[in-house]
PDB file of C-alpha atoms and ligand atoms in Angstrom:
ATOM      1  CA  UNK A   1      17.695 -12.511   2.830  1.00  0.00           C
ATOM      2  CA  UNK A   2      17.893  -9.275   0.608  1.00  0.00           C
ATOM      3  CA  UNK A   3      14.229  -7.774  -0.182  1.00  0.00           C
ATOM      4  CA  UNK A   4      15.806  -5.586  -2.962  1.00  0.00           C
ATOM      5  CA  UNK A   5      16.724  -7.316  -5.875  1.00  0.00           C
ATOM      6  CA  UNK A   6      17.796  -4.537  -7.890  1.00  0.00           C
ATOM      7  CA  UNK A   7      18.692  -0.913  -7.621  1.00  0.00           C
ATOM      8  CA  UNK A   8      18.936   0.935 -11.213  1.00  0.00           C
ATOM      9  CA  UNK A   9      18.650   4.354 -13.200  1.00  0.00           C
ATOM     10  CA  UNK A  10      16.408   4.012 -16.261  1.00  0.00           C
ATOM     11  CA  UNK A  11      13.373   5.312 -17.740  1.00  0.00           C
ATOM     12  CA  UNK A  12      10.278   5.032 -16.771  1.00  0.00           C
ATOM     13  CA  UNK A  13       8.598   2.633 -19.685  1.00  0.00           C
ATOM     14  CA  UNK A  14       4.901   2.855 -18.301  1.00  0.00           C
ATOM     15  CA  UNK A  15       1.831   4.844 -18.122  1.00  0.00           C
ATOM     16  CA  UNK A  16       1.449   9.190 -17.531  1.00  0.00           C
ATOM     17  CA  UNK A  17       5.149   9.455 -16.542  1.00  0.00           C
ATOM     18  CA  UNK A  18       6.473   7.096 -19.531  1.00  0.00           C
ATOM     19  CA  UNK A  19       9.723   8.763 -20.601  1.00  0.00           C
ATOM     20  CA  UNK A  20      10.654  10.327 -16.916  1.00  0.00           C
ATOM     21  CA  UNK A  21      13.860   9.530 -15.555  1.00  0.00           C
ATOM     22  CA  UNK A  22      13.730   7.325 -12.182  1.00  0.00           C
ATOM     23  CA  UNK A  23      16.264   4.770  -9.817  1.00  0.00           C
ATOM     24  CA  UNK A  24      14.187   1.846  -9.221  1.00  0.00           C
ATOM     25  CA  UNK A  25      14.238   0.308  -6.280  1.00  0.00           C
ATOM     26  CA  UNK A  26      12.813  -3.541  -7.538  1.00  0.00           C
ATOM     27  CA  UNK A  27      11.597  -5.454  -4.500  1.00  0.00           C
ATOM     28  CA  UNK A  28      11.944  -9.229  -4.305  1.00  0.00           C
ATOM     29  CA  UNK A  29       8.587 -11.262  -3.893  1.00  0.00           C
ATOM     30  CA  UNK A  30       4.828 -11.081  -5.235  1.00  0.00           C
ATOM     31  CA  UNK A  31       1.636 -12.094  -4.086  1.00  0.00           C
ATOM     32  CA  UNK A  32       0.042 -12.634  -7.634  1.00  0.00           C
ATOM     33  CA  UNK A  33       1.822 -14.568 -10.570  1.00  0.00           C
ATOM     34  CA  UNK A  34       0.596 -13.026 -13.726  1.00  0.00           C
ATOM     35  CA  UNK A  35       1.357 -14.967 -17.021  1.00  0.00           C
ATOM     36  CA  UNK A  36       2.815 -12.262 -18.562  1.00  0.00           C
ATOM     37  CA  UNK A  37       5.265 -10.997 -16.002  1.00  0.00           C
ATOM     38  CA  UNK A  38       8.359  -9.934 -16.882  1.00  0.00           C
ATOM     39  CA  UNK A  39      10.528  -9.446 -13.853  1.00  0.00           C
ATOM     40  CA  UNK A  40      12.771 -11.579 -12.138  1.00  0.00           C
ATOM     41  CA  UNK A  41      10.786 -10.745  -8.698  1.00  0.00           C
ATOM     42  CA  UNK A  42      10.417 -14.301  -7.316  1.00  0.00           C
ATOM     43  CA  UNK A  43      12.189 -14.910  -4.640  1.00  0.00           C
ATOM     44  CA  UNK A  44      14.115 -12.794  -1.573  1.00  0.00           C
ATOM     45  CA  UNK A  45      17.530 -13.529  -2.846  1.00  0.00           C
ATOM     46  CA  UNK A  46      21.732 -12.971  -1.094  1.00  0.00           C
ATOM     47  CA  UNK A  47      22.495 -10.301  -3.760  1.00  0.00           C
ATOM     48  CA  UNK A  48      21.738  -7.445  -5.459  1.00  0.00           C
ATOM     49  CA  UNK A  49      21.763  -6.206  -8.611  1.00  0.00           C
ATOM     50  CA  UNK A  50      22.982  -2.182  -8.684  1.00  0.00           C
ATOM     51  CA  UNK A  51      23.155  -1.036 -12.084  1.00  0.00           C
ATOM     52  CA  UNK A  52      24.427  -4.093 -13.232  1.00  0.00           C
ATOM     53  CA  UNK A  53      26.398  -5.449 -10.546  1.00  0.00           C
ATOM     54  CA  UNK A  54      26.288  -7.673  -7.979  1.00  0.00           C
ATOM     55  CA  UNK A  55      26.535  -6.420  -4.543  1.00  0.00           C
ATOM     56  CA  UNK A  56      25.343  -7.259  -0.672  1.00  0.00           C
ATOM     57  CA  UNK A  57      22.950  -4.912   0.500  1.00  0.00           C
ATOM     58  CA  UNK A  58      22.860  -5.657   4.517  1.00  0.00           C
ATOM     59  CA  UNK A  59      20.014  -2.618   5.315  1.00  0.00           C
ATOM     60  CA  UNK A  60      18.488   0.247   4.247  1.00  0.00           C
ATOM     61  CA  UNK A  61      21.376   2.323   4.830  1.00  0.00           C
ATOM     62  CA  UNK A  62      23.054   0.747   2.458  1.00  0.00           C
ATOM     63  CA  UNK A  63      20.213   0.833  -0.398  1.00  0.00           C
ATOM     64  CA  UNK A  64      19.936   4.433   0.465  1.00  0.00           C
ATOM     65  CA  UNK A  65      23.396   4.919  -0.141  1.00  0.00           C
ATOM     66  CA  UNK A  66      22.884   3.165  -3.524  1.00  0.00           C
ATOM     67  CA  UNK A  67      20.420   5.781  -4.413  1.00  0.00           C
ATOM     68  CA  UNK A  68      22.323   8.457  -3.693  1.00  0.00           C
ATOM     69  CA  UNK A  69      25.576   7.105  -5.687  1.00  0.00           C
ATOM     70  CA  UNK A  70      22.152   6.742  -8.642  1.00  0.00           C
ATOM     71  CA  UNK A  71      21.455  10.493  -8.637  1.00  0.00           C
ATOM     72  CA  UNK A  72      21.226  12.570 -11.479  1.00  0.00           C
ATOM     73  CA  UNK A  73      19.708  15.578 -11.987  1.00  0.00           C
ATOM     74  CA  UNK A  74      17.124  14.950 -13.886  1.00  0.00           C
ATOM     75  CA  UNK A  75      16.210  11.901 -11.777  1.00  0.00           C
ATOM     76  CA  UNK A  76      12.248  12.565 -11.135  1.00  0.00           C
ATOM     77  CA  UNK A  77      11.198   9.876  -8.284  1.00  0.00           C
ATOM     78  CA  UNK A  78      11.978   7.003  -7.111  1.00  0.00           C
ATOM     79  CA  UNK A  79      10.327   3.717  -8.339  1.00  0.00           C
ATOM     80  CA  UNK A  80       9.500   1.433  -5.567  1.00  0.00           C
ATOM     81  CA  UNK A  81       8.563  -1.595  -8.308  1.00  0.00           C
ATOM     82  CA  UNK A  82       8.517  -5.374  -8.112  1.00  0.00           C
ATOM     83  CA  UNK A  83       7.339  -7.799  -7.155  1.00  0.00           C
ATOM     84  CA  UNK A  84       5.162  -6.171  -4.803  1.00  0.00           C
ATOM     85  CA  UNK A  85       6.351  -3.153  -3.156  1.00  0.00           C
ATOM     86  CA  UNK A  86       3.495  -3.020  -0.772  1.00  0.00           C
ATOM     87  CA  UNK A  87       4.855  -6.556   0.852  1.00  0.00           C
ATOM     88  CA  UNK A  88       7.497  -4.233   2.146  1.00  0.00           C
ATOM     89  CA  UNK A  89       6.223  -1.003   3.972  1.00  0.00           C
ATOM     90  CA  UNK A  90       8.544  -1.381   6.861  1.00  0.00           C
ATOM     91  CA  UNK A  91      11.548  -1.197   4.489  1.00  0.00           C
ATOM     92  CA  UNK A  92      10.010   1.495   2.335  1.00  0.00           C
ATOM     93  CA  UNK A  93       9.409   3.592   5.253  1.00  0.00           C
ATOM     94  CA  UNK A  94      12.885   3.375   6.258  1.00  0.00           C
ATOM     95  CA  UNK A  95      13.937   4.493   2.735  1.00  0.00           C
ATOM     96  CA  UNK A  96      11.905   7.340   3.178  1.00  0.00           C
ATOM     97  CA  UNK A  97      13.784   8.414   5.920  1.00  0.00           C
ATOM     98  CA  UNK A  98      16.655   8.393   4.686  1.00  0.00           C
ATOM     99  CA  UNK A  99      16.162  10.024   1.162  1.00  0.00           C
ATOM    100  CA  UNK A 100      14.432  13.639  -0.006  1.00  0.00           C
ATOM    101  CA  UNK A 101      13.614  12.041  -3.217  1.00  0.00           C
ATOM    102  CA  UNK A 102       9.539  11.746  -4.216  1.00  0.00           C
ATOM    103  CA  UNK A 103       8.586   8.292  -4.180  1.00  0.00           C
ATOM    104  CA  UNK A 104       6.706   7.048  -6.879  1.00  0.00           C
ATOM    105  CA  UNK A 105       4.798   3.384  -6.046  1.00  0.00           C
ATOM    106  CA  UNK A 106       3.659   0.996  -8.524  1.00  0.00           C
ATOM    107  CA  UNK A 107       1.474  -1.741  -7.159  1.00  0.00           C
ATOM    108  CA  UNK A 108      -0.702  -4.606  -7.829  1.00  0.00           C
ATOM    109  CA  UNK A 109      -3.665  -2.827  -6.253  1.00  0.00           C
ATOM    110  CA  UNK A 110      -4.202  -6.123  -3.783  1.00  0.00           C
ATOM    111  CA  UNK A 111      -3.034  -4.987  -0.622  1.00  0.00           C
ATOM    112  CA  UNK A 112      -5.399  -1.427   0.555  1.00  0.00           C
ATOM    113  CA  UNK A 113      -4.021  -2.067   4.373  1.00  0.00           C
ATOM    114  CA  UNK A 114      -0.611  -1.713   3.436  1.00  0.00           C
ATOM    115  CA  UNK A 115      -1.338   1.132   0.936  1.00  0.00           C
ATOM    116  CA  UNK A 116      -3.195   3.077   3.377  1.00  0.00           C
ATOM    117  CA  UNK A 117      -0.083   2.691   5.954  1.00  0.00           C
ATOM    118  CA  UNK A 118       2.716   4.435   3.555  1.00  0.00           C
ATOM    119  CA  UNK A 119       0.462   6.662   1.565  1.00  0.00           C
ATOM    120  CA  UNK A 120       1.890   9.759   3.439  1.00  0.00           C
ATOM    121  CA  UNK A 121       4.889   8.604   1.686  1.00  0.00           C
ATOM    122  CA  UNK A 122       4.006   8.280  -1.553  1.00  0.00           C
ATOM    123  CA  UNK A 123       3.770  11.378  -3.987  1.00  0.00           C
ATOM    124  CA  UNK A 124       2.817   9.594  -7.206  1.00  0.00           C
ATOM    125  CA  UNK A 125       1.495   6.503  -7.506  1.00  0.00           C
ATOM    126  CA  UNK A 126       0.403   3.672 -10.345  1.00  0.00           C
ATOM    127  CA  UNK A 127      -2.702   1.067  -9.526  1.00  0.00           C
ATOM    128  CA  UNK A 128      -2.197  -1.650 -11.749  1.00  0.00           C
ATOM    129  CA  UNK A 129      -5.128  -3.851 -11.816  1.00  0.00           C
ATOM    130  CA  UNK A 130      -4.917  -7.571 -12.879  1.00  0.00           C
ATOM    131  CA  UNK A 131      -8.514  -8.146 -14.009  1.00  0.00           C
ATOM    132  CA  UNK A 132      -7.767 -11.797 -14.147  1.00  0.00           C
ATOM    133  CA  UNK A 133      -7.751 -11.637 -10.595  1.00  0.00           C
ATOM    134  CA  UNK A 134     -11.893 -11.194 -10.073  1.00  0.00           C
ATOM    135  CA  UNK A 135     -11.335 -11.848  -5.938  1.00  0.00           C
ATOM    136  CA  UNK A 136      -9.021  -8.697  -5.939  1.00  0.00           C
ATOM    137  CA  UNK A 137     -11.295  -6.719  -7.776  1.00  0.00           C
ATOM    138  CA  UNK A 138     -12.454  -4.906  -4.544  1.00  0.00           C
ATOM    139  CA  UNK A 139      -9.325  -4.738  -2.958  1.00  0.00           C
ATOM    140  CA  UNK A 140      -8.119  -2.738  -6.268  1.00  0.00           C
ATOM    141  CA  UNK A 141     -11.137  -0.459  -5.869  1.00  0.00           C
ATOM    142  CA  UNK A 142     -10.097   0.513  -2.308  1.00  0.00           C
ATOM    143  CA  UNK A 143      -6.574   0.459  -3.254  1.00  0.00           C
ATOM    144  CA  UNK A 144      -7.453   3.386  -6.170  1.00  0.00           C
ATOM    145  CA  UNK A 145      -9.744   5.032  -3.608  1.00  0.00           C
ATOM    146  CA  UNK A 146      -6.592   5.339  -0.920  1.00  0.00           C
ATOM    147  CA  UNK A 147      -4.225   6.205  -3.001  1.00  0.00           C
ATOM    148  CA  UNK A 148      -6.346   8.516  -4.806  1.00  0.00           C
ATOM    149  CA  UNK A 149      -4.589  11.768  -4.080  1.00  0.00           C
ATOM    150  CA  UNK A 150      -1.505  10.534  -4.951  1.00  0.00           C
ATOM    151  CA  UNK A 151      -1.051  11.649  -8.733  1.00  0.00           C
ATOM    152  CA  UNK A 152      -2.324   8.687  -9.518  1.00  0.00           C
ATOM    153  CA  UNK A 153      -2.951   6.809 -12.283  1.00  0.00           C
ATOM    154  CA  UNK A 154      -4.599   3.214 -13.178  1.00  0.00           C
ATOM    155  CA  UNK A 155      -3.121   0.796 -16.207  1.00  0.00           C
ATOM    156  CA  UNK A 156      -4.499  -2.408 -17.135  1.00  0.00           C
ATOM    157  CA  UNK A 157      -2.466  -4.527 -19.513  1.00  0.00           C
ATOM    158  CA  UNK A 158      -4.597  -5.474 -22.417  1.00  0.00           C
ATOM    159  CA  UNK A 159      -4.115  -9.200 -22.858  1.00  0.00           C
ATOM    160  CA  UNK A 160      -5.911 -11.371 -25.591  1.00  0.00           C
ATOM    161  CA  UNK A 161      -8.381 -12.936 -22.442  1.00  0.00           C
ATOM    162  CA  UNK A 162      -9.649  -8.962 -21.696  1.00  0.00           C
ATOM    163  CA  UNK A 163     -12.665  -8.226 -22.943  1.00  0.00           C
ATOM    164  CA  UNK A 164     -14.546  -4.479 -23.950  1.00  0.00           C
ATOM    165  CA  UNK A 165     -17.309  -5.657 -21.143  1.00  0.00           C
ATOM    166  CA  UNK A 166     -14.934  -5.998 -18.518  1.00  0.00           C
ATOM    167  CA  UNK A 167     -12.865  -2.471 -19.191  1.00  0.00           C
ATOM    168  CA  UNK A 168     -16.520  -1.030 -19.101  1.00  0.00           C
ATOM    169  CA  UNK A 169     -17.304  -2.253 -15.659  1.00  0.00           C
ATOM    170  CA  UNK A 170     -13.999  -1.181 -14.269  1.00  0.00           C
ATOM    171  CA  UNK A 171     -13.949   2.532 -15.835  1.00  0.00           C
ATOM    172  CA  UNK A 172     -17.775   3.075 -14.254  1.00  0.00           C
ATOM    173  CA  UNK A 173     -16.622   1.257 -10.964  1.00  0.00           C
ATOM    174  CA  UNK A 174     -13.488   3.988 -10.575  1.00  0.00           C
ATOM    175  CA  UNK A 175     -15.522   6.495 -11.846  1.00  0.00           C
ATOM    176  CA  UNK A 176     -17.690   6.331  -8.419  1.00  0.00           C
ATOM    177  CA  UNK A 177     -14.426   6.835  -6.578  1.00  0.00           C
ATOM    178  CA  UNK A 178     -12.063   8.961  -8.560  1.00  0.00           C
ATOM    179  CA  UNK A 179     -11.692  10.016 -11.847  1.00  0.00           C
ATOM    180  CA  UNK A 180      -7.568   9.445 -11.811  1.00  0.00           C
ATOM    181  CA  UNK A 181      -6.072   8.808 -15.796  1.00  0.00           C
ATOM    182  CA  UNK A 182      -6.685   5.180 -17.224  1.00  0.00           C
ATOM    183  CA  UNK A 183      -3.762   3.613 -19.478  1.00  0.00           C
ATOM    184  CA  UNK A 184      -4.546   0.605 -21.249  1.00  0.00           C
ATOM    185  CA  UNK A 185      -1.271  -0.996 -21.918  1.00  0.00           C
ATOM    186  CA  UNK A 186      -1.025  -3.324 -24.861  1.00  0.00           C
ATOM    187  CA  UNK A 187       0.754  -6.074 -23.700  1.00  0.00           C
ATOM    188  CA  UNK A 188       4.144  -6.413 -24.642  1.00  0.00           C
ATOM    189  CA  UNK A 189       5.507  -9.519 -27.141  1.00  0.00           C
ATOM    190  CA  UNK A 190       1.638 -10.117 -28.936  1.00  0.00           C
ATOM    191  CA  UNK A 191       0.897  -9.453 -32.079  1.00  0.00           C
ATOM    192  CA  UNK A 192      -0.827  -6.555 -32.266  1.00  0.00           C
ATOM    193  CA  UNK A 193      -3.214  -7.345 -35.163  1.00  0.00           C
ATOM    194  CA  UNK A 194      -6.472  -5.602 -36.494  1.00  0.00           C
ATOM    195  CA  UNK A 195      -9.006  -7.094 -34.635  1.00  0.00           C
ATOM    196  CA  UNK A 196      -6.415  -6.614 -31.195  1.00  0.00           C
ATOM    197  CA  UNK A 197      -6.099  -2.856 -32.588  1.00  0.00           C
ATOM    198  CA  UNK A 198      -9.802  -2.862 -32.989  1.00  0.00           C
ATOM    199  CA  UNK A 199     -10.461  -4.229 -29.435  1.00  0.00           C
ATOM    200  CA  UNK A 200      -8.327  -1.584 -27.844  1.00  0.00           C
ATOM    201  CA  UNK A 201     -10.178   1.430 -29.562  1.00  0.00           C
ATOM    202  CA  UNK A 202     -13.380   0.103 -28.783  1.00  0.00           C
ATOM    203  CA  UNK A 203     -12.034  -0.475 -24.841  1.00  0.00           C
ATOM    204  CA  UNK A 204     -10.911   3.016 -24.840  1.00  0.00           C
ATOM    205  CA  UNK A 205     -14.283   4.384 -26.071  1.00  0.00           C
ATOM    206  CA  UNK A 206     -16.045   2.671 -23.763  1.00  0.00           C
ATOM    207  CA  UNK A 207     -13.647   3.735 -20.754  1.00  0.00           C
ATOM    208  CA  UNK A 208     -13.851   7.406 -22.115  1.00  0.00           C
ATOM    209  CA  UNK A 209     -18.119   7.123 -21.355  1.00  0.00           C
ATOM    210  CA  UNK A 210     -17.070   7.412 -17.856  1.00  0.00           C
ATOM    211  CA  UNK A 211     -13.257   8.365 -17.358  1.00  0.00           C
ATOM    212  CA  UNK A 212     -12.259  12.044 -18.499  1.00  0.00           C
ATOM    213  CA  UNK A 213      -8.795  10.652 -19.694  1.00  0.00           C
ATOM    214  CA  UNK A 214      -8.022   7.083 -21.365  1.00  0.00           C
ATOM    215  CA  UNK A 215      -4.846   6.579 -23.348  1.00  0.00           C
ATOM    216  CA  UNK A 216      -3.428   3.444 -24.495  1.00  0.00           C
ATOM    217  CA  UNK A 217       0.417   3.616 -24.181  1.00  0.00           C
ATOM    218  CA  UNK A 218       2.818   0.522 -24.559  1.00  0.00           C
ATOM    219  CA  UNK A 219       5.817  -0.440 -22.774  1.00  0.00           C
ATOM    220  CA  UNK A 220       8.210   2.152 -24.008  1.00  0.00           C
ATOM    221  CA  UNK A 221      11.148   1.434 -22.777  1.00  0.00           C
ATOM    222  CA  UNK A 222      10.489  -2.468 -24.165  1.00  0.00           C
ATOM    223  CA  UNK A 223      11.092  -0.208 -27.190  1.00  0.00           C
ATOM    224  CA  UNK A 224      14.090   1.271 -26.577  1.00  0.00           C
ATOM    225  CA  UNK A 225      15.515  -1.784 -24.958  1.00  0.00           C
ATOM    226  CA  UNK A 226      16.076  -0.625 -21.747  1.00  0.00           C
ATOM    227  CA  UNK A 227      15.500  -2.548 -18.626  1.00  0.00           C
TER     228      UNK A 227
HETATM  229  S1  LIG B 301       1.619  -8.364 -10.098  1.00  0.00           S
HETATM  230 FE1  LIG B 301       3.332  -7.573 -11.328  1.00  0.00          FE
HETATM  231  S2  LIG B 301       5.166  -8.421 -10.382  1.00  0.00           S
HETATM  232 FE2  LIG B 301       3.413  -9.575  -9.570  1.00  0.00          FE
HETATM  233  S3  LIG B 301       3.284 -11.381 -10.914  1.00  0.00           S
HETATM  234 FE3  LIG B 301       1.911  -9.821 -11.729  1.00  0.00          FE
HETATM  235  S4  LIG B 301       3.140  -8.692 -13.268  1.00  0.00           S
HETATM  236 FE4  LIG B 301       4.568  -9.858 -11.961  1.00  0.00          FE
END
């Protein structure tokens, strides 16, 4: 079964390097299964999706080839997405191999053992944390503290159940391990009314009491309707 579902050139939606130009690389599978997710990640599937079409992928050679048929010049990393990348390090270690392109990870922040295996892969990474997930909560900590060197940053999608109290906790937690940037990202489809808005000024002040940079930045490229 194909652990790539899709292979694409778009722009990066989320977080410090919204706008940036990237070729994702969207791994099949997940170990969490957030309401609001929004990718078609769930299962290993026979095809994949390359820009749009459907095509058999038999090995990393061949999604390597993909990437390079992807290039542009102002292509800044590759997006190792999902799903859950980190379910994957075998195959993202072969990728490496076979590509000169910085790899950019985005992860669920769940798995440290398999973050601490390809971090001397990775040149920029993004810790997503799923505070609805309280048994992961350390496992996100350690997961920020590996990946740590990485140009990192940490987002946490702002959904109605998140509260000012628990953004607190979190900044003051990462601030005794790091001090990486902190996006809170709105999530995408809600209404955004006042006392929302109000919420997420009030998060980011109390974030900014211990992190030196908090910015709240939406899904851009939700926006702009790309994928
Ligand atoms: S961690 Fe990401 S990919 Fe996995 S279910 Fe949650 S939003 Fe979807």
């Amino acid at each position: 079964m194909l652990k790539v579902r899709e292979i694409f050139s778009s722009i990066q939606g989320e977080g410090i390097y919204v706008g940036r130009r990237q070729i994702f690389v969207r791994f099949a599978k997940c170990n969490l299964d957030c309401d609001y997710c929004d990718t078609a990640h769930k299962r290993e599937g026979k095809f994949c999706i390359v820009n749009g079409k459907r095509k058999i992928l038999k090995n990393a050679d061949d999604i390597a080839d993909e990437i390079k048929n992807l290039y542009t010049k102002d292509i800044f990393s590759i997006s190792l997405t999902g799903g859950e990348p980190l379910i994957y390090t075998s195959l993202i270690r072969q990728i490496h191999k076979r590509t000169d392109i910085p790899l950019y990870l985005e992860t669920n922040s769940t798995l440290p053992e398999k973050a601490y295996e390809i971090k001397n892969l990775i040149t920029y990474a993004a810790c997503g944390i799923k505070i609805n997930y309280p048994k992961f909560y350390n496992d996100s900590l350690k997961t920020i503290e590996i990946l740590s060197g990485k140009n990192l940053f940490v987002k946490v999608v702002i959904t109605k159940d998140v509260d000012t109290g628990q953004i607190g906790r979190l900044a003051k937690n990462i601030k005794n391990i790091a001090d990486p940037p902190f996006v809170l990202q709105p999530q995408t489809g809600i209404k955004w009314d006042k006392i929302y808005k109000n919420n997420l000024l009030e998060m980011s002040e109390t974030a900014g009491n211990y992190l030196s940079d908090v910015r709240v930045i939406p899904q851009l490229h939700k926006f702009l309707g790309f994928e």
